[in-house]
């Protein structure tokens, strides 16, 4: 008698409800897929948005989780002789893209018109195992801890895309991370690597201390100081070239328009509200740009893995949870309790896996 294999997964069964950790059938990889033993799964504010039902393409019940690192344990029929082997440490790209639409062909596959995302439209990594298309697996050096590897596809690669592609940041660019935390603390390191002059602001001193430790040249506590006044003083009125908005409240962009010079850029990464209000003159006659960011390209992901392997970026994790604690983890995320990124770590039984 063959017993059906099962695994534990955190399931979102209904919007606005806690996740349910339960035994589910072990997924089986299709011909072009692999089964990954998840070792670490990153938690993202998008997980909260998903739970709140804001992401319309998500259908319940399903298993969320879109930042994963783990070990390949089973390969589909068509994947047997390719470069990925059993036992390989991997990180998983989030977007499954079509490769054929105009945006994919233009190298902007992060905006693919037909994309399906792991942990959104299909099951993700808040589970002991996950099935992933072969083309979404990226090998990573075994010396990189799984928890650091897990957040590369989202927190690191997305910041690389924001800073390098959207912000065009280079040597000497004066940048500000507004709301330095889970994303900004990775961004500070990337911007320093590119040679930028880095300012970081936050309302929590512990985040700013971490930002300074990771290389920020100037930190500003916005609970104590007015940001515009402080920048005006520190830059002798020149203000910043590029600002990264990691807060995304209704009036955030309007305030940040005053933190950049004429012709400067705001790179918008956060959307905590449905609409933003901005000053028309600041935008129009000063040629200030507001540029969005969605995920990252495959090239951004490959480069992010290289940066981490070479020690130029050390993904910063500040909280670790077990799968059973996932609802606590999401509540903590909502309450902004964590300084940096949070992850779920898995301990697999050494015998049964
Ligand atoms: Zn995310
Ligand atoms: Zn496409």
mmCIF file of C-alpha atoms and ligand atoms in Angstrom:
data_model
loop_
_atom_site.group_PDB
_atom_site.id
_atom_site.type_symbol
_atom_site.label_atom_id
_atom_site.label_comp_id
_atom_site.label_asym_id
_atom_site.label_seq_id
_atom_site.Cartn_x
_atom_site.Cartn_y
_atom_site.Cartn_z
ATOM 1 C CA UNK A 1 0.000 0.000 0.000
ATOM 2 C CA UNK A 2 1.550 3.286 -1.015
ATOM 3 C CA UNK A 3 1.041 6.152 1.326
ATOM 4 C CA UNK A 4 0.485 9.563 -0.264
ATOM 5 C CA UNK A 5 3.257 11.989 0.684
ATOM 6 C CA UNK A 6 2.281 15.226 2.351
ATOM 7 C CA UNK A 7 3.942 18.447 3.423
ATOM 8 C CA UNK A 8 3.077 21.399 5.613
ATOM 9 C CA UNK A 9 1.958 24.626 3.972
ATOM 10 C CA UNK A 10 0.502 27.969 5.096
ATOM 11 C CA UNK A 11 -2.740 28.349 3.150
ATOM 12 C CA UNK A 12 -4.705 31.539 2.549
ATOM 13 C CA UNK A 13 -8.259 30.210 2.482
ATOM 14 C CA UNK A 14 -10.166 33.502 2.555
ATOM 15 C CA UNK A 15 -9.182 37.169 2.297
ATOM 16 C CA UNK A 16 -8.967 39.142 5.557
ATOM 17 C CA UNK A 17 -8.443 35.853 7.434
ATOM 18 C CA UNK A 18 -5.314 34.405 9.084
ATOM 19 C CA UNK A 19 -3.355 31.803 7.116
ATOM 20 C CA UNK A 20 -3.942 28.158 8.071
ATOM 21 C CA UNK A 21 -0.900 25.900 8.468
ATOM 22 C CA UNK A 22 -1.913 22.372 7.479
ATOM 23 C CA UNK A 23 -0.840 19.141 5.788
ATOM 24 C CA UNK A 24 -1.389 19.177 2.019
ATOM 25 C CA UNK A 25 -0.417 16.688 -0.708
ATOM 26 C CA UNK A 26 3.219 16.940 -1.784
ATOM 27 C CA UNK A 27 3.298 18.742 -5.173
ATOM 28 C CA UNK A 28 4.676 16.818 -8.153
ATOM 29 C CA UNK A 29 6.822 18.666 -10.721
ATOM 30 C CA UNK A 30 5.612 18.705 -14.334
ATOM 31 C CA UNK A 31 7.973 17.865 -17.239
ATOM 32 C CA UNK A 32 9.601 21.350 -17.279
ATOM 33 C CA UNK A 33 9.549 21.930 -13.532
ATOM 34 C CA UNK A 34 11.544 21.053 -10.435
ATOM 35 C CA UNK A 35 10.597 20.354 -6.833
ATOM 36 C CA UNK A 36 12.446 22.601 -4.403
ATOM 37 C CA UNK A 37 12.826 21.860 -0.703
ATOM 38 C CA UNK A 38 12.204 25.331 0.711
ATOM 39 C CA UNK A 39 14.808 26.317 3.314
ATOM 40 C CA UNK A 40 13.821 29.944 3.704
ATOM 41 C CA UNK A 41 10.877 32.040 2.503
ATOM 42 C CA UNK A 42 10.913 35.821 2.678
ATOM 43 C CA UNK A 43 8.006 37.883 3.965
ATOM 44 C CA UNK A 44 7.013 40.946 2.045
ATOM 45 C CA UNK A 45 4.450 43.688 2.577
ATOM 46 C CA UNK A 46 2.835 42.341 -0.600
ATOM 47 C CA UNK A 47 1.904 39.237 1.444
ATOM 48 C CA UNK A 48 -0.176 41.586 3.587
ATOM 49 C CA UNK A 49 -1.701 43.232 0.495
ATOM 50 C CA UNK A 50 -2.571 39.742 -0.795
ATOM 51 C CA UNK A 51 -4.222 38.808 2.487
ATOM 52 C CA UNK A 52 -6.229 42.041 2.331
ATOM 53 C CA UNK A 53 -7.495 41.102 -1.135
ATOM 54 C CA UNK A 54 -5.868 44.111 -2.843
ATOM 55 C CA UNK A 55 -4.087 42.023 -5.514
ATOM 56 C CA UNK A 56 -6.985 41.147 -7.806
ATOM 57 C CA UNK A 57 -5.282 38.320 -9.730
ATOM 58 C CA UNK A 58 -4.900 36.197 -6.568
ATOM 59 C CA UNK A 59 -7.518 33.488 -6.023
ATOM 60 C CA UNK A 60 -7.969 31.546 -2.786
ATOM 61 C CA UNK A 61 -7.403 28.969 -1.450
ATOM 62 C CA UNK A 62 -3.704 28.868 -2.211
ATOM 63 C CA UNK A 63 -0.195 29.028 -0.681
ATOM 64 C CA UNK A 64 1.460 32.491 -0.793
ATOM 65 C CA UNK A 65 5.206 33.193 -0.540
ATOM 66 C CA UNK A 66 7.270 34.625 -3.407
ATOM 67 C CA UNK A 67 10.829 34.903 -2.080
ATOM 68 C CA UNK A 68 12.416 31.503 -1.785
ATOM 69 C CA UNK A 69 15.721 29.742 -1.496
ATOM 70 C CA UNK A 70 16.151 26.029 -1.141
ATOM 71 C CA UNK A 71 17.554 22.809 -2.519
ATOM 72 C CA UNK A 72 16.458 21.027 -5.707
ATOM 73 C CA UNK A 73 15.162 17.569 -4.750
ATOM 74 C CA UNK A 74 13.337 16.349 -7.866
ATOM 75 C CA UNK A 75 13.487 17.193 -11.570
ATOM 76 C CA UNK A 76 10.789 16.949 -14.233
ATOM 77 C CA UNK A 77 11.273 14.678 -17.262
ATOM 78 C CA UNK A 78 12.553 17.417 -19.616
ATOM 79 C CA UNK A 79 14.942 18.880 -17.054
ATOM 80 C CA UNK A 80 17.007 15.766 -16.332
ATOM 81 C CA UNK A 81 20.160 16.689 -18.217
ATOM 82 C CA UNK A 82 20.236 20.449 -17.898
ATOM 83 C CA UNK A 83 22.623 22.474 -15.708
ATOM 84 C CA UNK A 84 20.447 22.260 -12.593
ATOM 85 C CA UNK A 85 21.172 19.122 -10.584
ATOM 86 C CA UNK A 86 19.598 17.475 -7.576
ATOM 87 C CA UNK A 87 21.099 18.948 -4.406
ATOM 88 C CA UNK A 88 21.770 22.318 -6.049
ATOM 89 C CA UNK A 89 21.169 25.395 -3.894
ATOM 90 C CA UNK A 90 18.855 27.748 -5.772
ATOM 91 C CA UNK A 91 16.905 30.950 -5.568
ATOM 92 C CA UNK A 92 13.688 31.213 -7.547
ATOM 93 C CA UNK A 93 12.670 34.039 -9.851
ATOM 94 C CA UNK A 94 9.124 35.187 -9.135
ATOM 95 C CA UNK A 95 7.758 35.979 -12.605
ATOM 96 C CA UNK A 96 6.947 33.309 -15.159
ATOM 97 C CA UNK A 97 7.011 35.387 -18.344
ATOM 98 C CA UNK A 98 5.873 34.675 -21.914
ATOM 99 C CA UNK A 99 9.038 35.767 -23.719
ATOM 100 C CA UNK A 100 6.963 36.850 -26.716
ATOM 101 C CA UNK A 101 4.990 39.988 -25.872
ATOM 102 C CA UNK A 102 6.392 43.423 -26.895
ATOM 103 C CA UNK A 103 7.608 44.123 -23.342
ATOM 104 C CA UNK A 104 9.395 40.782 -23.015
ATOM 105 C CA UNK A 105 11.005 41.361 -26.406
ATOM 106 C CA UNK A 106 12.122 44.831 -25.301
ATOM 107 C CA UNK A 107 13.927 43.355 -22.278
ATOM 108 C CA UNK A 108 11.279 44.629 -19.874
ATOM 109 C CA UNK A 109 9.968 41.184 -18.942
ATOM 110 C CA UNK A 110 9.166 42.445 -15.431
ATOM 111 C CA UNK A 111 6.180 44.078 -17.152
ATOM 112 C CA UNK A 112 5.254 41.005 -19.262
ATOM 113 C CA UNK A 113 1.643 41.248 -20.409
ATOM 114 C CA UNK A 114 1.035 37.551 -19.724
ATOM 115 C CA UNK A 115 3.084 36.943 -16.591
ATOM 116 C CA UNK A 116 2.138 34.495 -13.875
ATOM 117 C CA UNK A 117 3.842 34.882 -10.520
ATOM 118 C CA UNK A 118 4.965 32.306 -8.013
ATOM 119 C CA UNK A 119 3.215 32.997 -4.725
ATOM 120 C CA UNK A 120 0.512 35.088 -6.411
ATOM 121 C CA UNK A 121 -1.334 33.333 -9.244
ATOM 122 C CA UNK A 122 0.190 29.969 -8.322
ATOM 123 C CA UNK A 123 1.342 28.348 -5.115
ATOM 124 C CA UNK A 124 4.410 29.813 -3.476
ATOM 125 C CA UNK A 125 7.004 29.185 -0.822
ATOM 126 C CA UNK A 126 5.297 29.481 2.556
ATOM 127 C CA UNK A 127 5.440 25.666 2.483
ATOM 128 C CA UNK A 128 8.006 22.937 2.998
ATOM 129 C CA UNK A 129 8.243 22.287 -0.749
ATOM 130 C CA UNK A 130 7.412 24.221 -3.907
ATOM 131 C CA UNK A 131 7.206 23.360 -7.587
ATOM 132 C CA UNK A 132 8.979 25.880 -9.809
ATOM 133 C CA UNK A 133 9.518 26.009 -13.602
ATOM 134 C CA UNK A 134 13.076 25.067 -14.487
ATOM 135 C CA UNK A 135 13.627 28.448 -16.153
ATOM 136 C CA UNK A 136 12.908 30.232 -12.850
ATOM 137 C CA UNK A 137 15.690 28.455 -10.945
ATOM 138 C CA UNK A 138 18.980 30.270 -10.443
ATOM 139 C CA UNK A 139 21.933 28.475 -8.839
ATOM 140 C CA UNK A 140 23.629 30.173 -5.921
ATOM 141 C CA UNK A 141 26.881 29.464 -4.118
ATOM 142 C CA UNK A 142 26.401 27.105 -1.158
ATOM 143 C CA UNK A 143 28.301 29.497 1.116
ATOM 144 C CA UNK A 144 25.397 31.996 1.007
ATOM 145 C CA UNK A 145 22.982 31.377 3.930
ATOM 146 C CA UNK A 146 19.508 30.378 2.694
ATOM 147 C CA UNK A 147 17.820 33.224 4.554
ATOM 148 C CA UNK A 148 19.989 35.760 2.723
ATOM 149 C CA UNK A 149 19.504 33.999 -0.606
ATOM 150 C CA UNK A 150 15.718 33.924 -0.151
ATOM 151 C CA UNK A 151 15.300 37.675 -0.302
ATOM 152 C CA UNK A 152 17.496 38.237 -3.371
ATOM 153 C CA UNK A 153 14.721 37.793 -6.001
ATOM 154 C CA UNK A 154 12.533 40.441 -4.426
ATOM 155 C CA UNK A 155 14.150 42.769 -1.901
ATOM 156 C CA UNK A 156 17.603 42.891 -3.540
ATOM 157 C CA UNK A 157 16.803 42.528 -7.267
ATOM 158 C CA UNK A 158 13.879 44.952 -7.064
ATOM 159 C CA UNK A 159 16.110 47.560 -5.418
ATOM 160 C CA UNK A 160 18.806 46.970 -8.039
ATOM 161 C CA UNK A 161 16.196 47.571 -10.767
ATOM 162 C CA UNK A 162 14.945 50.685 -8.967
ATOM 163 C CA UNK A 163 18.406 52.160 -8.418
ATOM 164 C CA UNK A 164 20.261 51.181 -11.580
ATOM 165 C CA UNK A 165 17.596 51.036 -14.303
ATOM 166 C CA UNK A 166 14.887 53.396 -13.108
ATOM 167 C CA UNK A 167 17.053 55.802 -11.098
ATOM 168 C CA UNK A 168 20.108 55.674 -13.414
ATOM 169 C CA UNK A 169 22.212 56.100 -10.281
ATOM 170 C CA UNK A 170 25.979 56.198 -10.767
ATOM 171 C CA UNK A 171 29.152 57.622 -9.313
ATOM 172 C CA UNK A 172 28.461 60.791 -7.348
ATOM 173 C CA UNK A 173 24.652 60.695 -7.670
ATOM 174 C CA UNK A 174 23.130 62.061 -4.480
ATOM 175 C CA UNK A 175 20.304 59.737 -3.464
ATOM 176 C CA UNK A 176 17.867 59.577 -0.581
ATOM 177 C CA UNK A 177 16.086 56.474 0.675
ATOM 178 C CA UNK A 178 12.885 57.742 2.236
ATOM 179 C CA UNK A 179 11.609 55.197 4.755
ATOM 180 C CA UNK A 180 14.709 53.047 5.131
ATOM 181 C CA UNK A 181 13.752 49.517 6.224
ATOM 182 C CA UNK A 182 13.347 46.089 4.641
ATOM 183 C CA UNK A 183 14.028 47.405 1.130
ATOM 184 C CA UNK A 184 16.024 50.539 1.848
ATOM 185 C CA UNK A 185 18.677 48.685 3.847
ATOM 186 C CA UNK A 186 19.427 46.555 0.785
ATOM 187 C CA UNK A 187 19.238 49.686 -1.397
ATOM 188 C CA UNK A 188 21.797 51.580 0.677
ATOM 189 C CA UNK A 189 24.353 48.863 -0.059
ATOM 190 C CA UNK A 190 23.599 48.795 -3.794
ATOM 191 C CA UNK A 191 23.768 52.576 -4.119
ATOM 192 C CA UNK A 192 27.113 52.654 -2.274
ATOM 193 C CA UNK A 193 28.420 49.936 -4.598
ATOM 194 C CA UNK A 194 27.469 52.155 -7.555
ATOM 195 C CA UNK A 195 29.418 55.050 -6.008
ATOM 196 C CA UNK A 196 26.482 57.198 -4.952
ATOM 197 C CA UNK A 197 26.355 59.681 -2.086
ATOM 198 C CA UNK A 198 23.739 58.052 0.119
ATOM 199 C CA UNK A 199 21.236 59.705 2.448
ATOM 200 C CA UNK A 200 18.766 57.620 4.415
ATOM 201 C CA UNK A 201 15.769 58.753 6.411
ATOM 202 C CA UNK A 202 13.435 56.936 8.795
ATOM 203 C CA UNK A 203 11.452 57.545 11.959
ATOM 204 C CA UNK A 204 13.158 54.720 13.862
ATOM 205 C CA UNK A 205 16.707 55.302 15.085
ATOM 206 C CA UNK A 206 17.569 51.587 14.979
ATOM 207 C CA UNK A 207 16.901 51.549 11.216
ATOM 208 C CA UNK A 208 19.126 54.586 10.750
ATOM 209 C CA UNK A 209 21.921 53.068 12.835
ATOM 210 C CA UNK A 210 21.756 49.997 10.596
ATOM 211 C CA UNK A 211 21.740 52.165 7.455
ATOM 212 C CA UNK A 212 24.876 53.964 8.687
ATOM 213 C CA UNK A 213 26.533 50.635 9.458
ATOM 214 C CA UNK A 214 25.717 49.451 5.919
ATOM 215 C CA UNK A 215 27.341 52.517 4.384
ATOM 216 C CA UNK A 216 24.872 55.435 4.337
ATOM 217 C CA UNK A 217 26.813 58.710 4.378
ATOM 218 C CA UNK A 218 24.085 60.742 6.102
ATOM 219 C CA UNK A 219 21.097 59.588 8.154
ATOM 220 C CA UNK A 220 18.134 61.773 9.099
ATOM 221 C CA UNK A 221 15.624 60.919 11.814
ATOM 222 C CA UNK A 222 12.345 62.386 10.536
ATOM 223 C CA UNK A 223 10.755 62.029 13.955
ATOM 224 C CA UNK A 224 13.221 64.649 15.196
ATOM 225 C CA UNK A 225 13.964 66.773 12.137
ATOM 226 C CA UNK A 226 12.083 68.266 9.209
ATOM 227 C CA UNK A 227 13.413 66.398 6.180
ATOM 228 C CA UNK A 228 13.293 69.289 3.701
ATOM 229 C CA UNK A 229 15.020 71.673 6.108
ATOM 230 C CA UNK A 230 17.660 69.111 6.975
ATOM 231 C CA UNK A 231 18.435 68.343 3.318
ATOM 232 C CA UNK A 232 18.487 72.032 2.455
ATOM 233 C CA UNK A 233 21.104 72.608 5.113
ATOM 234 C CA UNK A 234 23.185 69.507 4.419
ATOM 235 C CA UNK A 235 23.308 70.036 0.640
ATOM 236 C CA UNK A 236 23.568 73.856 0.703
ATOM 237 C CA UNK A 237 20.232 74.058 -1.103
ATOM 238 C CA UNK A 238 21.148 71.673 -3.914
ATOM 239 C CA UNK A 239 18.867 68.894 -2.652
ATOM 240 C CA UNK A 240 18.969 65.297 -4.052
ATOM 241 C CA UNK A 241 19.262 63.956 -7.576
ATOM 242 C CA UNK A 242 17.154 60.853 -6.938
ATOM 243 C CA UNK A 243 14.807 59.933 -4.097
ATOM 244 C CA UNK A 244 13.375 56.460 -3.451
ATOM 245 C CA UNK A 245 9.919 56.521 -1.909
ATOM 246 C CA UNK A 246 9.493 53.492 0.327
ATOM 247 C CA UNK A 247 6.509 54.916 2.214
ATOM 248 C CA UNK A 248 3.858 55.678 -0.428
ATOM 249 C CA UNK A 249 1.290 57.661 1.572
ATOM 250 C CA UNK A 250 -1.102 60.139 -0.062
ATOM 251 C CA UNK A 251 1.126 63.206 0.393
ATOM 252 C CA UNK A 252 4.545 61.521 0.335
ATOM 253 C CA UNK A 253 5.396 62.230 -3.293
ATOM 254 C CA UNK A 254 4.358 65.865 -2.946
ATOM 255 C CA UNK A 255 6.749 66.312 -0.040
ATOM 256 C CA UNK A 256 9.521 64.402 -1.825
ATOM 257 C CA UNK A 257 9.207 66.666 -4.890
ATOM 258 C CA UNK A 258 10.724 69.334 -2.642
ATOM 259 C CA UNK A 259 13.628 67.055 -1.739
ATOM 260 C CA UNK A 260 14.915 66.799 -5.324
ATOM 261 C CA UNK A 261 16.565 69.362 -7.563
ATOM 262 C CA UNK A 262 14.957 70.529 -10.832
ATOM 263 C CA UNK A 263 15.184 67.618 -13.286
ATOM 264 C CA UNK A 264 15.504 65.185 -10.388
ATOM 265 C CA UNK A 265 13.702 61.886 -10.065
ATOM 266 C CA UNK A 266 11.416 60.246 -7.556
ATOM 267 C CA UNK A 267 11.465 56.483 -7.838
ATOM 268 C CA UNK A 268 8.178 55.229 -6.377
ATOM 269 C CA UNK A 269 8.255 51.761 -4.824
ATOM 270 C CA UNK A 270 5.415 51.920 -2.317
ATOM 271 C CA UNK A 271 1.647 52.231 -2.661
ATOM 272 C CA UNK A 272 0.005 52.378 0.746
ATOM 273 C CA UNK A 273 -2.955 54.358 -0.614
ATOM 274 C CA UNK A 274 -5.030 54.309 -3.804
ATOM 275 C CA UNK A 275 -4.163 57.832 -4.999
ATOM 276 C CA UNK A 276 -1.238 60.230 -4.696
ATOM 277 C CA UNK A 277 -1.579 64.015 -4.751
ATOM 278 C CA UNK A 278 1.249 66.074 -6.230
ATOM 279 C CA UNK A 279 2.002 69.732 -6.853
ATOM 280 C CA UNK A 280 1.577 70.447 -10.552
ATOM 281 C CA UNK A 281 4.160 73.242 -10.868
ATOM 282 C CA UNK A 282 6.883 71.311 -9.036
ATOM 283 C CA UNK A 283 6.318 68.495 -11.526
ATOM 284 C CA UNK A 284 5.772 70.393 -14.782
ATOM 285 C CA UNK A 285 8.009 73.449 -14.874
ATOM 286 C CA UNK A 286 10.861 71.913 -12.933
ATOM 287 C CA UNK A 287 10.870 68.800 -15.142
ATOM 288 C CA UNK A 288 10.827 66.526 -12.131
ATOM 289 C CA UNK A 289 10.094 62.898 -12.881
ATOM 290 C CA UNK A 290 8.087 60.331 -10.951
ATOM 291 C CA UNK A 291 8.986 56.806 -12.051
ATOM 292 C CA UNK A 292 7.425 53.519 -10.950
ATOM 293 C CA UNK A 293 9.082 50.197 -10.214
ATOM 294 C CA UNK A 294 7.733 46.677 -10.593
ATOM 295 C CA UNK A 295 9.885 43.723 -9.625
ATOM 296 C CA UNK A 296 13.043 43.162 -11.619
ATOM 297 C CA UNK A 297 14.348 41.719 -14.864
ATOM 298 C CA UNK A 298 16.168 38.409 -15.164
ATOM 299 C CA UNK A 299 19.381 40.363 -15.710
ATOM 300 C CA UNK A 300 18.772 42.263 -12.436
ATOM 301 C CA UNK A 301 18.308 38.948 -10.639
ATOM 302 C CA UNK A 302 21.491 37.435 -12.085
ATOM 303 C CA UNK A 303 23.470 40.560 -11.157
ATOM 304 C CA UNK A 304 21.959 40.580 -7.646
ATOM 305 C CA UNK A 305 23.062 36.986 -7.083
ATOM 306 C CA UNK A 306 26.576 37.936 -8.256
ATOM 307 C CA UNK A 307 26.676 40.960 -5.915
ATOM 308 C CA UNK A 308 25.735 38.766 -2.969
ATOM 309 C CA UNK A 309 28.171 35.990 -3.921
ATOM 310 C CA UNK A 310 30.954 38.575 -4.192
ATOM 311 C CA UNK A 311 30.048 40.036 -0.790
ATOM 312 C CA UNK A 312 29.223 43.484 -2.205
ATOM 313 C CA UNK A 313 25.678 43.246 -0.864
ATOM 314 C CA UNK A 314 24.817 41.287 2.272
ATOM 315 C CA UNK A 315 21.026 40.850 2.330
ATOM 316 C CA UNK A 316 19.916 42.141 5.701
ATOM 317 C CA UNK A 317 17.480 39.995 7.694
ATOM 318 C CA UNK A 318 16.294 41.125 11.113
ATOM 319 C CA UNK A 319 13.580 38.626 12.089
ATOM 320 C CA UNK A 320 13.180 34.875 11.675
ATOM 321 C CA UNK A 321 10.010 32.857 12.217
ATOM 322 C CA UNK A 322 8.916 29.228 11.988
ATOM 323 C CA UNK A 323 6.085 28.330 9.598
ATOM 324 C CA UNK A 324 3.687 27.962 12.550
ATOM 325 C CA UNK A 325 4.376 31.591 13.479
ATOM 326 C CA UNK A 326 3.436 33.001 10.074
ATOM 327 C CA UNK A 327 0.375 34.940 11.270
ATOM 328 C CA UNK A 328 2.454 36.525 14.019
ATOM 329 C CA UNK A 329 5.057 37.370 11.373
ATOM 330 C CA UNK A 330 2.455 39.063 9.154
ATOM 331 C CA UNK A 331 1.048 41.006 12.117
ATOM 332 C CA UNK A 332 4.549 42.178 13.033
ATOM 333 C CA UNK A 333 5.082 43.230 9.423
ATOM 334 C CA UNK A 334 1.846 45.243 9.447
ATOM 335 C CA UNK A 335 2.926 46.905 12.695
ATOM 336 C CA UNK A 336 6.389 47.720 11.187
ATOM 337 C CA UNK A 337 8.074 45.938 14.088
ATOM 338 C CA UNK A 338 10.967 44.674 12.009
ATOM 339 C CA UNK A 339 13.981 46.854 11.175
ATOM 340 C CA UNK A 340 14.811 44.882 8.033
ATOM 341 C CA UNK A 341 13.468 41.910 6.091
ATOM 342 C CA UNK A 342 11.731 39.002 7.872
ATOM 343 C CA UNK A 343 11.917 35.376 6.756
ATOM 344 C CA UNK A 344 10.364 32.008 7.536
ATOM 345 C CA UNK A 345 13.053 29.404 8.142
ATOM 346 C CA UNK A 346 12.386 25.694 7.732
ATOM 347 C CA UNK A 347 13.934 22.843 9.646
ATOM 348 C CA UNK A 348 13.506 19.649 7.668
ATOM 349 C CA UNK A 349 13.673 16.228 9.206
ATOM 350 C CA UNK A 350 17.149 14.901 8.221
ATOM 351 C CA UNK A 351 15.793 11.414 7.501
ATOM 352 C CA UNK A 352 12.491 11.983 5.726
ATOM 353 C CA UNK A 353 13.400 15.471 4.395
HETATM 354 ZN ZN1 LIG B 1 7.437 41.000 -2.520
HETATM 355 ZN ZN1 LIG B 2 5.706 38.676 -22.040
#
